[in-house]
PDB file of C-alpha atoms in Angstrom:
ATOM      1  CA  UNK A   1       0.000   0.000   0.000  1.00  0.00           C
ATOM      2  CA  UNK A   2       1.738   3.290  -0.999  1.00  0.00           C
ATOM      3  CA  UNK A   3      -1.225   5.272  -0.611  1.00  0.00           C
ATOM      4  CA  UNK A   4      -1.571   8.857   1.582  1.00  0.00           C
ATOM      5  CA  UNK A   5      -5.265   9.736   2.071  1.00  0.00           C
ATOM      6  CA  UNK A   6      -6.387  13.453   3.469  1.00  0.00           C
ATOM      7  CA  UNK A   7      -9.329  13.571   4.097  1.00  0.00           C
ATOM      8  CA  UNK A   8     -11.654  16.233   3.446  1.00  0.00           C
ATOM      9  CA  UNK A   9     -10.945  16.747  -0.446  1.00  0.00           C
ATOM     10  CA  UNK A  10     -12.717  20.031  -0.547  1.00  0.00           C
ATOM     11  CA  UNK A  11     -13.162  22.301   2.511  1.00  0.00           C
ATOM     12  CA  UNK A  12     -15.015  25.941   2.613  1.00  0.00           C
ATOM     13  CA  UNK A  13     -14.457  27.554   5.455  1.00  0.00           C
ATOM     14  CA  UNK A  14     -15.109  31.126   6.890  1.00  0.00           C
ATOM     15  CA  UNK A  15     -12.339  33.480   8.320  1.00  0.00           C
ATOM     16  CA  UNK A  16     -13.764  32.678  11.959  1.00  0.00           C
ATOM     17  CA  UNK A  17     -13.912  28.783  11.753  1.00  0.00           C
ATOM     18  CA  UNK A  18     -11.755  26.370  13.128  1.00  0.00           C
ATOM     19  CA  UNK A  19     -11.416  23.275  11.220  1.00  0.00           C
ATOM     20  CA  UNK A  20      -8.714  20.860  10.764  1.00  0.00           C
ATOM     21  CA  UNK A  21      -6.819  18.699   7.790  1.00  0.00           C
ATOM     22  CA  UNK A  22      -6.334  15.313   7.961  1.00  0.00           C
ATOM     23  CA  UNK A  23      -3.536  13.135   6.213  1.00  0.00           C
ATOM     24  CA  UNK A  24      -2.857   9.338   7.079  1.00  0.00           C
ATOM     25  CA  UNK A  25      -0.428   6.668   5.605  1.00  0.00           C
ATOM     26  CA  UNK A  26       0.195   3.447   6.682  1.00  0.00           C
ATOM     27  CA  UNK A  27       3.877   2.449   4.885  1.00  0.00           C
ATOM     28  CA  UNK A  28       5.712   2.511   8.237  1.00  0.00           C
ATOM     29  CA  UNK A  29       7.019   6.055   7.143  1.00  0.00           C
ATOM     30  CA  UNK A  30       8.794   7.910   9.672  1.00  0.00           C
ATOM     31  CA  UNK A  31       8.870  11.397   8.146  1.00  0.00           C
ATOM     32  CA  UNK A  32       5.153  13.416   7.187  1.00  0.00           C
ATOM     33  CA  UNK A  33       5.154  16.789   5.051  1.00  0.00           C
ATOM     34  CA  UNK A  34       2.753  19.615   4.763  1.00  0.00           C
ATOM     35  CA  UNK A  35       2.830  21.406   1.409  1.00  0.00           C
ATOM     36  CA  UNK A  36       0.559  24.347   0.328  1.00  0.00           C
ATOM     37  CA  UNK A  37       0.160  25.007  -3.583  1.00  0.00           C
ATOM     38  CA  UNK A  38      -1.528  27.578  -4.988  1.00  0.00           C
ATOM     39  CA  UNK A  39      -2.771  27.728  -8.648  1.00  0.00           C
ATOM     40  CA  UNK A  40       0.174  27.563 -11.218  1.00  0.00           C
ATOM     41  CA  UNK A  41       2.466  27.438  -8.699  1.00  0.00           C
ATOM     42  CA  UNK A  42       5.028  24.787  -7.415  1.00  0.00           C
ATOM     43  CA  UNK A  43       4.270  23.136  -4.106  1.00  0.00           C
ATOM     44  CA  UNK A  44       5.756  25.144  -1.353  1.00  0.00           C
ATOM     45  CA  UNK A  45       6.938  23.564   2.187  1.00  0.00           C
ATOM     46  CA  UNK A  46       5.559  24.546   5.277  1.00  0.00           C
ATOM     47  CA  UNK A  47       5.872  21.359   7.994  1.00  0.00           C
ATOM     48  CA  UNK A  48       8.631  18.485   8.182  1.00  0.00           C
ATOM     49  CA  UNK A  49       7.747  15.545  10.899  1.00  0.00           C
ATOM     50  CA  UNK A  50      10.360  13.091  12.051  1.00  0.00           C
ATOM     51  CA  UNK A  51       9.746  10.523  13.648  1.00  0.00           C
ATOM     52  CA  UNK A  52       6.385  12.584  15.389  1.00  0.00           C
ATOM     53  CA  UNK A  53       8.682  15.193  16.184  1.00  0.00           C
ATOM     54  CA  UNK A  54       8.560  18.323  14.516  1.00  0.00           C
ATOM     55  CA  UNK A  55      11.587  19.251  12.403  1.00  0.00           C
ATOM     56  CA  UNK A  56      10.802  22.116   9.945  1.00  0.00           C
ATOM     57  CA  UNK A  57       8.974  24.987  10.119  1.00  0.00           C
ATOM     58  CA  UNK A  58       9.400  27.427   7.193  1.00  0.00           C
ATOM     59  CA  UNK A  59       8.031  30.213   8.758  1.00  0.00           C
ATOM     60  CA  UNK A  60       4.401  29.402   8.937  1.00  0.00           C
ATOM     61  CA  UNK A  61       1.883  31.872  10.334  1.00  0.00           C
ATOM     62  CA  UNK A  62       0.510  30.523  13.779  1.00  0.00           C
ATOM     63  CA  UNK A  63      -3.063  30.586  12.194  1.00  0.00           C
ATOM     64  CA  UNK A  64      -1.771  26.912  10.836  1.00  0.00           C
ATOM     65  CA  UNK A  65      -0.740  24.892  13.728  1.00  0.00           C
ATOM     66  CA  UNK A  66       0.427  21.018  12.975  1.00  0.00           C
ATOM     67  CA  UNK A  67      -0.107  17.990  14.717  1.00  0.00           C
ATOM     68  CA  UNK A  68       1.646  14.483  14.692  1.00  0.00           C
ATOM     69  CA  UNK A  69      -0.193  12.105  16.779  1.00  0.00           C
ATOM     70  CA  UNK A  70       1.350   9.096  15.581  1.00  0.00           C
ATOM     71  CA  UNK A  71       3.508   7.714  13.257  1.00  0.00           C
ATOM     72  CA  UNK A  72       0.502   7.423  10.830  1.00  0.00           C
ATOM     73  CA  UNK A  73      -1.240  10.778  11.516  1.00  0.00           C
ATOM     74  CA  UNK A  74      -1.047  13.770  10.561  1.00  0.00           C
ATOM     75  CA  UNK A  75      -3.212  17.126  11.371  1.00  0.00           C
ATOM     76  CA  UNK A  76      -3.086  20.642  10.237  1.00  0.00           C
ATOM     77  CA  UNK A  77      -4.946  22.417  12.145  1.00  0.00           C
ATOM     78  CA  UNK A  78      -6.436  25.946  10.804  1.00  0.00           C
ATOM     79  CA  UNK A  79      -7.970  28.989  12.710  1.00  0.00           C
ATOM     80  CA  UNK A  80      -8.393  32.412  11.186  1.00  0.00           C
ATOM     81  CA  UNK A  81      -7.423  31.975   8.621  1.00  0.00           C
ATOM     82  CA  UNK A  82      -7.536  34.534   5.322  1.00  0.00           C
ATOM     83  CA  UNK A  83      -8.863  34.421   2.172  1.00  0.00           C
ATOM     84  CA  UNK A  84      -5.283  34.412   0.616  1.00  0.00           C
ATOM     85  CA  UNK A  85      -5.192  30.822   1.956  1.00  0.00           C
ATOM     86  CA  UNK A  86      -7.113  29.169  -0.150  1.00  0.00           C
ATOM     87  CA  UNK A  87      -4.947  27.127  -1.889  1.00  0.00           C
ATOM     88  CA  UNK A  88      -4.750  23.068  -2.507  1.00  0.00           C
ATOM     89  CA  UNK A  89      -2.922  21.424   0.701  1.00  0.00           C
ATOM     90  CA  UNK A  90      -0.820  18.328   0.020  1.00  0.00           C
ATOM     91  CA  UNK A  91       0.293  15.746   2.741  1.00  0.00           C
ATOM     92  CA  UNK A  92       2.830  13.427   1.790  1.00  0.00           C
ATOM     93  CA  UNK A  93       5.364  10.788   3.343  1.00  0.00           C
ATOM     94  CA  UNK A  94       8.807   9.041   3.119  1.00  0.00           C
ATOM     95  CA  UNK A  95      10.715   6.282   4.860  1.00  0.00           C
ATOM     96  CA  UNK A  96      13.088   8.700   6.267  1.00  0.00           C
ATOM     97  CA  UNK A  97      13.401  12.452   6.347  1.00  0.00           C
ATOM     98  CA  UNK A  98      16.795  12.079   4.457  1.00  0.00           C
ATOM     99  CA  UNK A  99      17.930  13.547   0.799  1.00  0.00           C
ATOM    100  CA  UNK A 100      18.036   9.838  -0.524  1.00  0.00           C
ATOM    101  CA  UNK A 101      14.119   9.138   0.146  1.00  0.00           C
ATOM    102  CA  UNK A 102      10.855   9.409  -2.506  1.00  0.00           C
ATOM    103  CA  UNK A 103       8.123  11.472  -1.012  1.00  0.00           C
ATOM    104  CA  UNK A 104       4.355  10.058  -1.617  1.00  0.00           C
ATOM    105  CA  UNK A 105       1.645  12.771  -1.934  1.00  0.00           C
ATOM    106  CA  UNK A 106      -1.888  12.862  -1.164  1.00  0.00           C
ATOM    107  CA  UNK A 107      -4.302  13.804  -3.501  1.00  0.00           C
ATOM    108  CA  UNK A 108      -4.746  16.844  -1.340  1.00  0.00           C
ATOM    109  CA  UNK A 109      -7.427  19.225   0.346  1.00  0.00           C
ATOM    110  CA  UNK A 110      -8.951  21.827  -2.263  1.00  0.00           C
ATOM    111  CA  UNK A 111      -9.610  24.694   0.975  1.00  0.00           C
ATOM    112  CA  UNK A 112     -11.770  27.702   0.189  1.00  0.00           C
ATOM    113  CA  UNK A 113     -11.242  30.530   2.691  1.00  0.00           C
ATOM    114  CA  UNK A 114     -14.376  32.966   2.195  1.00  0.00           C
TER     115      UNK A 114
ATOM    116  CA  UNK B  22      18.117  27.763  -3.121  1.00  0.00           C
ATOM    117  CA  UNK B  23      17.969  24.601  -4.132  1.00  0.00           C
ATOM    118  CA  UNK B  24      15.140  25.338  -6.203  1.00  0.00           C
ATOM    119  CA  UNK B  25      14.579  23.978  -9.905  1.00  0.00           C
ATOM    120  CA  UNK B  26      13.646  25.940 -12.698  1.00  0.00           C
ATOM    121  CA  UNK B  27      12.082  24.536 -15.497  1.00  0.00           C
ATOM    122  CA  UNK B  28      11.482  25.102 -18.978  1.00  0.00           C
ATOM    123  CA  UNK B  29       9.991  25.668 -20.630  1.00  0.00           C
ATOM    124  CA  UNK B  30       7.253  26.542 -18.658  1.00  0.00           C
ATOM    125  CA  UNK B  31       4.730  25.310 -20.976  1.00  0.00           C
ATOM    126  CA  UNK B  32       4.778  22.790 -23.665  1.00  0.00           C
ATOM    127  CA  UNK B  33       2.079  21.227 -26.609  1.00  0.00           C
ATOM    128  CA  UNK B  34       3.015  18.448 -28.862  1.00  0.00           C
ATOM    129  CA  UNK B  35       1.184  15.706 -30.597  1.00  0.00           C
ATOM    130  CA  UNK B  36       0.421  12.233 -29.579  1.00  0.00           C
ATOM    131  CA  UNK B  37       3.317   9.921 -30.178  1.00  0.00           C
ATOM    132  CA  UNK B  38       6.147  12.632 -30.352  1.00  0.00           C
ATOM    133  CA  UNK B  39       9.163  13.214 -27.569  1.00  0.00           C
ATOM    134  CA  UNK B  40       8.878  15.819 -24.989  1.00  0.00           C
ATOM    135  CA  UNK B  41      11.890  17.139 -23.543  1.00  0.00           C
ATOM    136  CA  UNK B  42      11.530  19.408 -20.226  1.00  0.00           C
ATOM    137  CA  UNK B  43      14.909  21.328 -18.554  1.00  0.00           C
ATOM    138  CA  UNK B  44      15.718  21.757 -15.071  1.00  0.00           C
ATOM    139  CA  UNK B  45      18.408  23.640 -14.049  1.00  0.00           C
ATOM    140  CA  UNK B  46      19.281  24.202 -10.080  1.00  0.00           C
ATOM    141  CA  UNK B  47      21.168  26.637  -7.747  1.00  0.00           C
ATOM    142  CA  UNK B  48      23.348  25.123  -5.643  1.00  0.00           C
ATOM    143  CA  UNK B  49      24.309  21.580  -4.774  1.00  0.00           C
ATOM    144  CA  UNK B  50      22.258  18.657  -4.143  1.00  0.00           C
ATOM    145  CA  UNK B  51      22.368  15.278  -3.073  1.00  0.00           C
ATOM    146  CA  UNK B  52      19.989  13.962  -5.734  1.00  0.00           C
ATOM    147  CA  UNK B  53      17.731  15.124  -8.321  1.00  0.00           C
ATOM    148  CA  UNK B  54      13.733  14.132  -8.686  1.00  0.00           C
ATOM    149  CA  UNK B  55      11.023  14.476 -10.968  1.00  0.00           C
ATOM    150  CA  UNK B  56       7.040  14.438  -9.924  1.00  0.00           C
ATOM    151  CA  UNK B  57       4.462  14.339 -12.088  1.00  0.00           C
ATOM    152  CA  UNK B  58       0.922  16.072 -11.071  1.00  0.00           C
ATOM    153  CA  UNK B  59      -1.925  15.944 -12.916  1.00  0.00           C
ATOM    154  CA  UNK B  60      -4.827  19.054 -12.487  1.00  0.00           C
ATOM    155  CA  UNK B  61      -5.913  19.232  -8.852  1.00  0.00           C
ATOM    156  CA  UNK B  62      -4.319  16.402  -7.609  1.00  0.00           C
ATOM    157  CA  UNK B  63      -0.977  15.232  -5.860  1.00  0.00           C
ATOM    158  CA  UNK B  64       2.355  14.978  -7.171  1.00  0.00           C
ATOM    159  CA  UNK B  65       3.987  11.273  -8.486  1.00  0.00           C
ATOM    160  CA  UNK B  66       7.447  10.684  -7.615  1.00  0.00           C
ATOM    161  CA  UNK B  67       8.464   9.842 -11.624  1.00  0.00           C
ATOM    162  CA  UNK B  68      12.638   9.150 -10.686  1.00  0.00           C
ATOM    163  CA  UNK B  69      15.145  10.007  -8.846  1.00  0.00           C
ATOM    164  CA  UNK B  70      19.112  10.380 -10.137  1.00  0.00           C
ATOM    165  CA  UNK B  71      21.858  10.695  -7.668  1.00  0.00           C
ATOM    166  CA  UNK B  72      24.245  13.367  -8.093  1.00  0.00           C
ATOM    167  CA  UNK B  73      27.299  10.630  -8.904  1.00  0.00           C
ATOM    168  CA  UNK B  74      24.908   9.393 -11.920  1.00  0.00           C
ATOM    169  CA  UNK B  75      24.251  10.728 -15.398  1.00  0.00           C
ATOM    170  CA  UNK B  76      21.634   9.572 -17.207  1.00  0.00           C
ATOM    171  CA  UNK B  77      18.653   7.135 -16.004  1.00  0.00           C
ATOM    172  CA  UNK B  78      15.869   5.033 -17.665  1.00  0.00           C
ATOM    173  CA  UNK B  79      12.826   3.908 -16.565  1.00  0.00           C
ATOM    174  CA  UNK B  80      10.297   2.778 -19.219  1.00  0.00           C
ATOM    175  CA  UNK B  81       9.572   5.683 -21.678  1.00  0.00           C
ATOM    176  CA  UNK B  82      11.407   8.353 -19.571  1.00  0.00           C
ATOM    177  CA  UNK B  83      14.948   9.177 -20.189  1.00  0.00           C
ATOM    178  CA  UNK B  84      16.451  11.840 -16.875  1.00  0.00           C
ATOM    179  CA  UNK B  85      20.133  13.412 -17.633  1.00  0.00           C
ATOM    180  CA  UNK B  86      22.222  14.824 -14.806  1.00  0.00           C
ATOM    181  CA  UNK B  87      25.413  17.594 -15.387  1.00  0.00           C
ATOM    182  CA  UNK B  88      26.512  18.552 -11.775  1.00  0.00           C
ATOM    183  CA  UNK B  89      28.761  21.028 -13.472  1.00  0.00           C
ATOM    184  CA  UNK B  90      26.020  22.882 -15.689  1.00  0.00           C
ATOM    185  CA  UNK B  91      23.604  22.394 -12.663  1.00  0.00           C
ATOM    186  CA  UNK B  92      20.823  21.361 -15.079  1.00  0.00           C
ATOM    187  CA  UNK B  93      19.128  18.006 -15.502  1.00  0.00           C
ATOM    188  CA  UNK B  94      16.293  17.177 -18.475  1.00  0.00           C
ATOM    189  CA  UNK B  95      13.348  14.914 -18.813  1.00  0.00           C
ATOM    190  CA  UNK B  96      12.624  13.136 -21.800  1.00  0.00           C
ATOM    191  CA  UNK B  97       9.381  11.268 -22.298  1.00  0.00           C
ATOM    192  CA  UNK B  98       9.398   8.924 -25.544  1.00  0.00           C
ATOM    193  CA  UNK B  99       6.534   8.174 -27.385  1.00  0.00           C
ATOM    194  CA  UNK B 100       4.064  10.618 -25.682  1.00  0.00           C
ATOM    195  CA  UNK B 101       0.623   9.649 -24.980  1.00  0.00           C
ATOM    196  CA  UNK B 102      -2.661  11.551 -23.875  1.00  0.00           C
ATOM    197  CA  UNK B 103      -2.297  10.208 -20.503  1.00  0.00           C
ATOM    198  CA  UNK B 104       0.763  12.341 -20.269  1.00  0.00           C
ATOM    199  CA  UNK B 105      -0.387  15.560 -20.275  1.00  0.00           C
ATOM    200  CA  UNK B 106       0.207  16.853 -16.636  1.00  0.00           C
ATOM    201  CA  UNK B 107       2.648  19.278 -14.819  1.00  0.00           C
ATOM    202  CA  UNK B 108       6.439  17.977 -14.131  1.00  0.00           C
ATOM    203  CA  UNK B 109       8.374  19.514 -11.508  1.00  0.00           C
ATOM    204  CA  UNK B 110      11.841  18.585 -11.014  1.00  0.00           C
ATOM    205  CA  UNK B 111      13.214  19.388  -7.354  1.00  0.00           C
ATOM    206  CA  UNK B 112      16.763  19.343  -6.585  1.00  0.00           C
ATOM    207  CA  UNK B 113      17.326  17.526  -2.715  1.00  0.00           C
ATOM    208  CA  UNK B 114      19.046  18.726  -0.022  1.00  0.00           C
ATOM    209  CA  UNK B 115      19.240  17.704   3.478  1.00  0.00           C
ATOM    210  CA  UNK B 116      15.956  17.445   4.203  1.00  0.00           C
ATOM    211  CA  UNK B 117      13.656  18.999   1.965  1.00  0.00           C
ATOM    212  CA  UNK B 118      12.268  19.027  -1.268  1.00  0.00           C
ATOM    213  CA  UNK B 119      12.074  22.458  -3.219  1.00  0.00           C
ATOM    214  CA  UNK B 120      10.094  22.345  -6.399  1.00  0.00           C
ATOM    215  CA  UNK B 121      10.838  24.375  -9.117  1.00  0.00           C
ATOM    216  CA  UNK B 122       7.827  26.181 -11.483  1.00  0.00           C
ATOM    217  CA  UNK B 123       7.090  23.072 -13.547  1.00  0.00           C
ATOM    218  CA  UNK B 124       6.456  22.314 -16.866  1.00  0.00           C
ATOM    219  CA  UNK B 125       3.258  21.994 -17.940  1.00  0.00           C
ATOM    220  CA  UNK B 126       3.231  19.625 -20.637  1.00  0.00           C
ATOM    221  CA  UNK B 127      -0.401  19.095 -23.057  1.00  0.00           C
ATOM    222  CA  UNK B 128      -0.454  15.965 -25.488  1.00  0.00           C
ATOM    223  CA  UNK B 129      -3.017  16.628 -28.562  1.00  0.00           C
ATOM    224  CA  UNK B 130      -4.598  13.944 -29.597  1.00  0.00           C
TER     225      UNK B 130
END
């Protein structure tokens, strides 16, 4: 199985709600990614997970606050957020969070901030 | 940066032709990958070359490494409709991927 499923695949929110992202794998991978793309645009880093620990953080407004709460979980939690967040979120996974490893991406969460 | 750039950024051809994307990169990495995304969706790990390898096959697709131009290509042989996506090559360091602007590649029937 070298599937990642996030779960919801569309999400509309408003700039008051709270909701949360959900991305799950079950390869035994010990490193989880959060990537935010925007239309036309390359997928851009914002969270790095090792081994449930969190490793990266490129700067992320607080408004997005990740979770880890196991090996196979991953959460992205969101809270006032702005319309210029709307984008498609990607979750994705690999063995290790080492150069040498392939990353496997979720089909993502299409989020609409209104 | 690590970060890719492709080009072109855009590219049509017809059904059974050879697409050819670039990739050229900043500063050194460990290895080199390309993804594949179709519209809306995730990205597809395609291959990966290391940065003491040249050149790399795997079916139809054809990946060339020079560490000294910093620049890597894709070729796709015998292009089908099923091709037509976005390919983003991303040049690996430590830890993270960094995705270049892709190519976004259209195969006409």
């Amino acid at each position: 199985d070298t599937e990642v499923t996030q779960t919801p695949k569309h999400l509309v929110m408003g700039m008051t709600n709270k909701k949360s992202l959900k991305c799950e794998q079950h390869m035994g991978h010990r490193a989880m990614y959060w990537y935010k793309q925007k239309a036309k645009k390359p997928p851009e880093l914002m969270f790095v997970y090792s081994y449930e620990k969190l490793s990266i953080n490129e700067s992320v407004p607080s408004r997005f606050s990740p979770e880890c709460p196991n090996s196979s979980l991953l959460n992205l939690h969101l809270h006032a957020l702005q319309p210029e967040d709307s984008a498609l979120y990607l979750c994705a996974s690999s063995q290790e969070s080492l150069a040498k490893n392939i990353q496997y991406f979720g089909a993502g969460t299409r989020l609409s901030v209104l | 940066s690590q970060q890719g750039e492709e080009d072109p950024q855009a590219l049509s051809i017809q059904e059974g032709e050879n697409a050819t994307m670039n990739c050229s990169y900043k500063t050194s990495i460990n290895n080199l990958q390309w993804y594949r995304q179709n519209s809306g969706r995730g990205l597809v790990h395609l291959i990966l070359i290391r940065s003491n390898e040249r050149e790399k096959h795997s079916g139809r697709l054809r990946v060339t490494l020079d560490t000294s131009k910093k620049s890597s290509s894709l070729l796709i042989t015998a292009s089908r409709a099923a091709d037509t996506a976005s390919y983003f090559c991303s040049g690996q360091g430590a830890q993270k991927l960094v995705f270049g602007q892709g190519t976004r590649l259209t195969i006409n029937p």
